[in-house]
């Protein structure tokens, strides 16, 4: 987790994506859906398709963010 955090903090999109997954599952860190969504957003903004898809799920279901179906659609389209 330490190395993922270091890489994520330095803008590493894949590390942000992977660390977001750890926060979603609670693996090695406390489960934190808001932090997972934040990290997914950082990676998604850099074009990481997995994070774009996960962000779509977050917005569709209101997991870690306020539910917003229009925003979910936007992220799903980018991931497609």
Short mmCIF file of the N, C-alpha and C atoms (twelve columns), coordinates in Angstrom:
data_MODEL
# 
_entry.id   MODEL 
# 
loop_
_atom_site.group_PDB 
_atom_site.id 
_atom_site.type_symbol 
_atom_site.label_atom_id 
_atom_site.label_alt_id 
_atom_site.label_comp_id 
_atom_site.label_asym_id 
_atom_site.label_seq_id 
_atom_site.Cartn_x 
_atom_site.Cartn_y 
_atom_site.Cartn_z 
_atom_site.pdbx_PDB_model_num 
ATOM 1   N N  . UNK A 1  0.832   -1.194 0.000   1 
ATOM 2   C CA . UNK A 1  0.000   0.000  0.000   1 
ATOM 3   C C  . UNK A 1  0.870   1.249  0.000   1 
ATOM 4   N N  . UNK A 2  1.960   1.198  0.730   1 
ATOM 5   C CA . UNK A 2  2.833   2.373  0.840   1 
ATOM 6   C C  . UNK A 2  3.329   2.848  -0.529  1 
ATOM 7   N N  . UNK A 3  3.758   1.912  -1.359  1 
ATOM 8   C CA . UNK A 3  4.302   2.280  -2.667  1 
ATOM 9   C C  . UNK A 3  3.211   2.763  -3.607  1 
ATOM 10  N N  . UNK A 4  2.039   2.148  -3.521  1 
ATOM 11  C CA . UNK A 4  0.904   2.639  -4.318  1 
ATOM 12  C C  . UNK A 4  0.571   4.071  -3.925  1 
ATOM 13  N N  . UNK A 5  0.548   4.340  -2.615  1 
ATOM 14  C CA . UNK A 5  0.239   5.687  -2.131  1 
ATOM 15  C C  . UNK A 5  1.264   6.687  -2.642  1 
ATOM 16  N N  . UNK A 6  2.528   6.330  -2.567  1 
ATOM 17  C CA . UNK A 6  3.585   7.233  -3.034  1 
ATOM 18  C C  . UNK A 6  3.421   7.524  -4.521  1 
ATOM 19  N N  . UNK A 7  3.203   6.489  -5.311  1 
ATOM 20  C CA . UNK A 7  3.029   6.684  -6.757  1 
ATOM 21  C C  . UNK A 7  1.750   7.461  -7.054  1 
ATOM 22  N N  . UNK A 8  0.672   7.155  -6.330  1 
ATOM 23  C CA . UNK A 8  -0.599  7.861  -6.542  1 
ATOM 24  C C  . UNK A 8  -0.456  9.337  -6.201  1 
ATOM 25  N N  . UNK A 9  0.221   9.635  -5.108  1 
ATOM 26  C CA . UNK A 9  0.424   11.024 -4.696  1 
ATOM 27  C C  . UNK A 9  1.281   11.803 -5.686  1 
ATOM 28  N N  . UNK A 10 2.069   11.073 -6.481  1 
ATOM 29  C CA . UNK A 10 2.902   11.711 -7.496  1 
ATOM 30  C C  . UNK A 10 2.252   11.695 -8.871  1 
ATOM 31  N N  . UNK A 11 0.945   11.414 -8.915  1 
ATOM 32  C CA . UNK A 11 0.202   11.510 -10.163 1 
ATOM 33  C C  . UNK A 11 0.152   10.234 -10.981 1 
ATOM 34  N N  . UNK A 12 0.627   9.128  -10.451 1 
ATOM 35  C CA . UNK A 12 0.610   7.869  -11.197 1 
ATOM 36  C C  . UNK A 12 -0.809  7.347  -11.356 1 
ATOM 37  N N  . UNK A 13 -1.322  7.395  -12.567 1 
ATOM 38  C CA . UNK A 13 -2.716  7.033  -12.827 1 
ATOM 39  C C  . UNK A 13 -3.008  5.575  -12.490 1 
ATOM 40  N N  . UNK A 14 -2.124  4.669  -12.855 1 
ATOM 41  C CA . UNK A 14 -2.372  3.255  -12.555 1 
ATOM 42  C C  . UNK A 14 -2.330  3.000  -11.052 1 
ATOM 43  N N  . UNK A 15 -1.441  3.685  -10.353 1 
ATOM 44  C CA . UNK A 15 -1.390  3.544  -8.894  1 
ATOM 45  C C  . UNK A 15 -2.663  4.106  -8.265  1 
ATOM 46  N N  . UNK A 16 -3.166  5.216  -8.785  1 
ATOM 47  C CA . UNK A 16 -4.427  5.775  -8.286  1 
ATOM 48  C C  . UNK A 16 -5.558  4.775  -8.493  1 
ATOM 49  N N  . UNK A 17 -5.580  4.154  -9.666  1 
ATOM 50  C CA . UNK A 17 -6.593  3.154  -9.965  1 
ATOM 51  C C  . UNK A 17 -6.493  1.970  -9.006  1 
ATOM 52  N N  . UNK A 18 -5.313  1.437  -8.827  1 
ATOM 53  C CA . UNK A 18 -5.127  0.276  -7.955  1 
ATOM 54  C C  . UNK A 18 -5.404  0.612  -6.492  1 
ATOM 55  N N  . UNK A 19 -4.962  1.773  -6.047  1 
ATOM 56  C CA . UNK A 19 -5.204  2.181  -4.669  1 
ATOM 57  C C  . UNK A 19 -6.695  2.409  -4.435  1 
ATOM 58  N N  . UNK A 20 -7.383  2.953  -5.427  1 
ATOM 59  C CA . UNK A 20 -8.834  3.092  -5.327  1 
ATOM 60  C C  . UNK A 20 -9.503  1.746  -5.114  1 
ATOM 61  N N  . UNK A 21 -9.021  0.739  -5.826  1 
ATOM 62  C CA . UNK A 21 -9.553  -0.612 -5.655  1 
ATOM 63  C C  . UNK A 21 -9.313  -1.151 -4.256  1 
ATOM 64  N N  . UNK A 22 -8.159  -0.838 -3.683  1 
ATOM 65  C CA . UNK A 22 -7.878  -1.283 -2.311  1 
ATOM 66  C C  . UNK A 22 -8.825  -0.615 -1.321  1 
ATOM 67  N N  . UNK A 23 -9.086  0.665  -1.528  1 
ATOM 68  C CA . UNK A 23 -10.028 1.355  -0.642  1 
ATOM 69  C C  . UNK A 23 -11.453 0.841  -0.828  1 
ATOM 70  N N  . UNK A 24 -11.829 0.474  -2.050  1 
ATOM 71  C CA . UNK A 24 -13.164 -0.098 -2.279  1 
ATOM 72  C C  . UNK A 24 -13.334 -1.419 -1.538  1 
ATOM 73  N N  . UNK A 25 -12.296 -2.242 -1.568  1 
ATOM 74  C CA . UNK A 25 -12.389 -3.577 -0.967  1 
ATOM 75  C C  . UNK A 25 -11.974 -3.607 0.501   1 
ATOM 76  N N  . UNK A 26 -11.247 -2.583 0.937   1 
ATOM 77  C CA . UNK A 26 -10.730 -2.590 2.304   1 
ATOM 78  C C  . UNK A 26 -9.510  -3.471 2.473   1 
ATOM 79  N N  . UNK A 27 -8.812  -3.746 1.390   1 
ATOM 80  C CA . UNK A 27 -7.630  -4.603 1.421   1 
ATOM 81  C C  . UNK A 27 -6.397  -3.785 1.795   1 
ATOM 82  N N  . UNK A 28 -5.865  -4.035 2.987   1 
ATOM 83  C CA . UNK A 28 -4.655  -3.345 3.428   1 
ATOM 84  C C  . UNK A 28 -4.890  -1.939 3.949   1 
ATOM 85  N N  . UNK A 29 -6.106  -1.451 3.815   1 
ATOM 86  C CA . UNK A 29 -6.504  -0.123 4.295   1 
ATOM 87  C C  . UNK A 29 -7.935  -0.242 4.810   1 
ATOM 88  N N  . UNK A 30 -8.373  0.753  5.538   1 
ATOM 89  C CA . UNK A 30 -9.774  0.764  5.952   1 
ATOM 90  C C  . UNK A 30 -10.662 1.014  4.741   1 
ATOM 91  N N  . UNK A 31 -11.777 0.339  4.664   1 
ATOM 92  C CA . UNK A 31 -12.701 0.535  3.546   1 
ATOM 93  C C  . UNK A 31 -13.208 1.973  3.583   1 
ATOM 94  N N  . UNK A 32 -13.049 2.682  2.461   1 
ATOM 95  C CA . UNK A 32 -13.416 4.097  2.386   1 
ATOM 96  C C  . UNK A 32 -13.870 4.389  0.959   1 
ATOM 97  N N  . UNK A 33 -15.178 4.389  0.751   1 
ATOM 98  C CA . UNK A 33 -15.710 4.570  -0.594  1 
ATOM 99  C C  . UNK A 33 -15.485 5.981  -1.135  1 
ATOM 100 N N  . UNK A 34 -15.482 6.974  -0.264  1 
ATOM 101 C CA . UNK A 34 -15.227 8.344  -0.720  1 
ATOM 102 C C  . UNK A 34 -13.794 8.484  -1.225  1 
ATOM 103 N N  . UNK A 35 -12.845 7.883  -0.519  1 
ATOM 104 C CA . UNK A 35 -11.445 7.931  -0.964  1 
ATOM 105 C C  . UNK A 35 -11.266 7.124  -2.249  1 
ATOM 106 N N  . UNK A 36 -11.956 6.007  -2.359  1 
ATOM 107 C CA . UNK A 36 -11.890 5.211  -3.589  1 
ATOM 108 C C  . UNK A 36 -12.399 6.035  -4.772  1 
ATOM 109 N N  . UNK A 37 -13.515 6.725  -4.580  1 
ATOM 110 C CA . UNK A 37 -14.073 7.551  -5.658  1 
ATOM 111 C C  . UNK A 37 -13.130 8.703  -6.009  1 
ATOM 112 N N  . UNK A 38 -12.508 9.301  -4.999  1 
ATOM 113 C CA . UNK A 38 -11.564 10.402 -5.250  1 
ATOM 114 C C  . UNK A 38 -10.384 9.920  -6.084  1 
ATOM 115 N N  . UNK A 39 -9.844  8.779  -5.717  1 
ATOM 116 C CA . UNK A 39 -8.707  8.228  -6.458  1 
ATOM 117 C C  . UNK A 39 -9.123  7.806  -7.860  1 
ATOM 118 N N  . UNK A 40 -10.308 7.206  -7.980  1 
ATOM 119 C CA . UNK A 40 -10.803 6.847  -9.310  1 
ATOM 120 C C  . UNK A 40 -10.956 8.088  -10.178 1 
ATOM 121 N N  . UNK A 41 -11.412 9.185  -9.591  1 
ATOM 122 C CA . UNK A 41 -11.580 10.417 -10.357 1 
ATOM 123 C C  . UNK A 41 -10.236 10.915 -10.886 1 
ATOM 124 N N  . UNK A 42 -9.223  10.869 -10.040 1 
ATOM 125 C CA . UNK A 42 -7.890  11.297 -10.480 1 
ATOM 126 C C  . UNK A 42 -7.397  10.442 -11.647 1 
ATOM 127 N N  . UNK A 43 -7.548  9.127  -11.527 1 
ATOM 128 C CA . UNK A 43 -7.109  8.225  -12.589 1 
ATOM 129 C C  . UNK A 43 -7.992  8.353  -13.821 1 
ATOM 130 N N  . UNK A 44 -9.296  8.476  -13.619 1 
ATOM 131 C CA . UNK A 44 -10.231 8.594  -14.739 1 
ATOM 132 C C  . UNK A 44 -9.945  9.850  -15.557 1 
ATOM 133 N N  . UNK A 45 -9.617  10.928 -14.872 1 
ATOM 134 C CA . UNK A 45 -9.277  12.173 -15.579 1 
ATOM 135 C C  . UNK A 45 -8.024  12.023 -16.432 1 
ATOM 136 N N  . UNK A 46 -7.214  11.002 -16.140 1 
ATOM 137 C CA . UNK A 46 -6.010  10.730 -16.927 1 
ATOM 138 C C  . UNK A 46 -6.249  9.632  -17.970 1 
ATOM 139 N N  . UNK A 47 -7.507  9.208  -18.093 1 
ATOM 140 C CA . UNK A 47 -7.855  8.269  -19.151 1 
ATOM 141 C C  . UNK A 47 -7.830  6.798  -18.781 1 
ATOM 142 N N  . UNK A 48 -7.740  6.460  -17.502 1 
ATOM 143 C CA . UNK A 48 -7.737  5.057  -17.092 1 
ATOM 144 C C  . UNK A 48 -9.169  4.527  -17.181 1 
ATOM 145 N N  . UNK A 49 -9.397  3.637  -18.127 1 
ATOM 146 C CA . UNK A 49 -10.743 3.155  -18.431 1 
ATOM 147 C C  . UNK A 49 -11.373 2.441  -17.238 1 
ATOM 148 N N  . UNK A 50 -10.621 1.619  -16.522 1 
ATOM 149 C CA . UNK A 50 -11.170 0.930  -15.354 1 
ATOM 150 C C  . UNK A 50 -11.705 1.933  -14.330 1 
ATOM 151 N N  . UNK A 51 -10.975 3.001  -14.109 1 
ATOM 152 C CA . UNK A 51 -11.414 4.020  -13.155 1 
ATOM 153 C C  . UNK A 51 -12.626 4.780  -13.677 1 
ATOM 154 N N  . UNK A 52 -12.679 5.014  -14.970 1 
ATOM 155 C CA . UNK A 52 -13.850 5.666  -15.546 1 
ATOM 156 C C  . UNK A 52 -15.095 4.808  -15.316 1 
ATOM 157 N N  . UNK A 53 -14.955 3.505  -15.527 1 
ATOM 158 C CA . UNK A 53 -16.067 2.587  -15.316 1 
ATOM 159 C C  . UNK A 53 -16.471 2.543  -13.840 1 
ATOM 160 N N  . UNK A 54 -15.483 2.418  -12.946 1 
ATOM 161 C CA . UNK A 54 -15.794 2.379  -11.513 1 
ATOM 162 C C  . UNK A 54 -16.445 3.676  -11.050 1 
ATOM 163 N N  . UNK A 55 -16.010 4.786  -11.608 1 
ATOM 164 C CA . UNK A 55 -16.620 6.065  -11.258 1 
ATOM 165 C C  . UNK A 55 -18.078 6.112  -11.728 1 
ATOM 166 N N  . UNK A 56 -18.346 5.526  -12.883 1 
ATOM 167 C CA . UNK A 56 -19.729 5.417  -13.343 1 
ATOM 168 C C  . UNK A 56 -20.584 4.659  -12.341 1 
ATOM 169 N N  . UNK A 57 -20.058 3.561  -11.828 1 
ATOM 170 C CA . UNK A 57 -20.781 2.784  -10.814 1 
ATOM 171 C C  . UNK A 57 -21.006 3.625  -9.561  1 
ATOM 172 N N  . UNK A 58 -19.969 4.332  -9.138  1 
ATOM 173 C CA . UNK A 58 -20.085 5.171  -7.943  1 
ATOM 174 C C  . UNK A 58 -21.223 6.173  -8.085  1 
ATOM 175 N N  . UNK A 59 -21.258 6.862  -9.225  1 
ATOM 176 C CA . UNK A 59 -22.309 7.863  -9.442  1 
ATOM 177 C C  . UNK A 59 -23.676 7.226  -9.642  1 
ATOM 178 N N  . UNK A 60 -23.725 6.088  -10.290 1 
ATOM 179 C CA . UNK A 60 -25.014 5.427  -10.505 1 
ATOM 180 C C  . UNK A 60 -25.649 5.008  -9.178  1 
ATOM 181 N N  . UNK A 61 -24.827 4.470  -8.281  1 
ATOM 182 C CA . UNK A 61 -25.342 3.922  -7.032  1 
ATOM 183 C C  . UNK A 61 -25.151 4.833  -5.823  1 
ATOM 184 N N  . UNK A 62 -24.481 5.971  -6.016  1 
ATOM 185 C CA . UNK A 62 -24.237 6.872  -4.891  1 
ATOM 186 C C  . UNK A 62 -23.255 6.298  -3.884  1 
ATOM 187 N N  . UNK A 63 -22.208 5.672  -4.384  1 
ATOM 188 C CA . UNK A 63 -21.197 5.048  -3.518  1 
ATOM 189 C C  . UNK A 63 -19.987 5.984  -3.419  1 
ATOM 190 N N  . UNK A 64 -19.834 6.618  -2.269  1 
ATOM 191 C CA . UNK A 64 -18.702 7.524  -2.055  1 
ATOM 192 C C  . UNK A 64 -18.900 8.901  -2.647  1 
ATOM 193 N N  . UNK A 65 -19.964 9.080  -3.401  1 
ATOM 194 C CA . UNK A 65 -20.327 10.361 -4.017  1 
ATOM 195 C C  . UNK A 65 -21.847 10.468 -3.969  1 
ATOM 196 N N  . UNK A 66 -22.366 11.651 -4.221  1 
ATOM 197 C CA . UNK A 66 -23.818 11.801 -4.330  1 
ATOM 198 C C  . UNK A 66 -24.286 11.145 -5.618  1 
ATOM 199 N N  . UNK A 67 -25.395 10.457 -5.543  1 
ATOM 200 C CA . UNK A 67 -25.927 9.787  -6.731  1 
ATOM 201 C C  . UNK A 67 -26.245 10.825 -7.806  1 
ATOM 202 N N  . UNK A 68 -25.802 10.540 -9.022  1 
ATOM 203 C CA . UNK A 68 -26.006 11.443 -10.150 1 
ATOM 204 C C  . UNK A 68 -25.995 10.599 -11.427 1 
ATOM 205 N N  . UNK A 69 -27.172 10.281 -11.909 1 
ATOM 206 C CA . UNK A 69 -27.297 9.390  -13.063 1 
ATOM 207 C C  . UNK A 69 -26.674 10.007 -14.320 1 
ATOM 208 N N  . UNK A 70 -26.837 11.303 -14.514 1 
ATOM 209 C CA . UNK A 70 -26.237 11.955 -15.687 1 
ATOM 210 C C  . UNK A 70 -24.711 11.849 -15.641 1 
ATOM 211 N N  . UNK A 71 -24.156 12.039 -14.466 1 
ATOM 212 C CA . UNK A 71 -22.694 11.925 -14.318 1 
ATOM 213 C C  . UNK A 71 -22.253 10.472 -14.518 1 
ATOM 214 N N  . UNK A 72 -23.055 9.528  -14.045 1 
ATOM 215 C CA . UNK A 72 -22.748 8.109  -14.262 1 
ATOM 216 C C  . UNK A 72 -22.702 7.809  -15.753 1 
ATOM 217 N N  . UNK A 73 -23.692 8.278  -16.481 1 
ATOM 218 C CA . UNK A 73 -23.711 8.053  -17.940 1 
ATOM 219 C C  . UNK A 73 -22.478 8.623  -18.602 1 
ATOM 220 N N  . UNK A 74 -22.092 9.820  -18.184 1 
ATOM 221 C CA . UNK A 74 -20.912 10.466 -18.770 1 
ATOM 222 C C  . UNK A 74 -19.662 9.590  -18.591 1 
ATOM 223 N N  . UNK A 75 -19.487 9.039  -17.394 1 
ATOM 224 C CA . UNK A 75 -18.307 8.218  -17.138 1 
ATOM 225 C C  . UNK A 75 -18.398 6.884  -17.867 1 
ATOM 226 N N  . UNK A 76 -19.591 6.313  -17.935 1 
ATOM 227 C CA . UNK A 76 -19.742 5.069  -18.697 1 
ATOM 228 C C  . UNK A 76 -19.420 5.288  -20.171 1 
ATOM 229 N N  . UNK A 77 -19.849 6.406  -20.715 1 
ATOM 230 C CA . UNK A 77 -19.545 6.698  -22.135 1 
ATOM 231 C C  . UNK A 77 -18.054 6.841  -22.372 1 
ATOM 232 N N  . UNK A 78 -17.386 7.526  -21.447 1 
ATOM 233 C CA . UNK A 78 -15.929 7.681  -21.590 1 
ATOM 234 C C  . UNK A 78 -15.228 6.327  -21.500 1 
ATOM 235 N N  . UNK A 79 -15.753 5.446  -20.671 1 
ATOM 236 C CA . UNK A 79 -15.122 4.129  -20.491 1 
ATOM 237 C C  . UNK A 79 -15.379 3.196  -21.656 1 
ATOM 238 N N  . UNK A 80 -16.417 3.465  -22.409 1 
ATOM 239 C CA . UNK A 80 -16.814 2.547  -23.503 1 
ATOM 240 C C  . UNK A 80 -15.812 2.539  -24.641 1 
# 
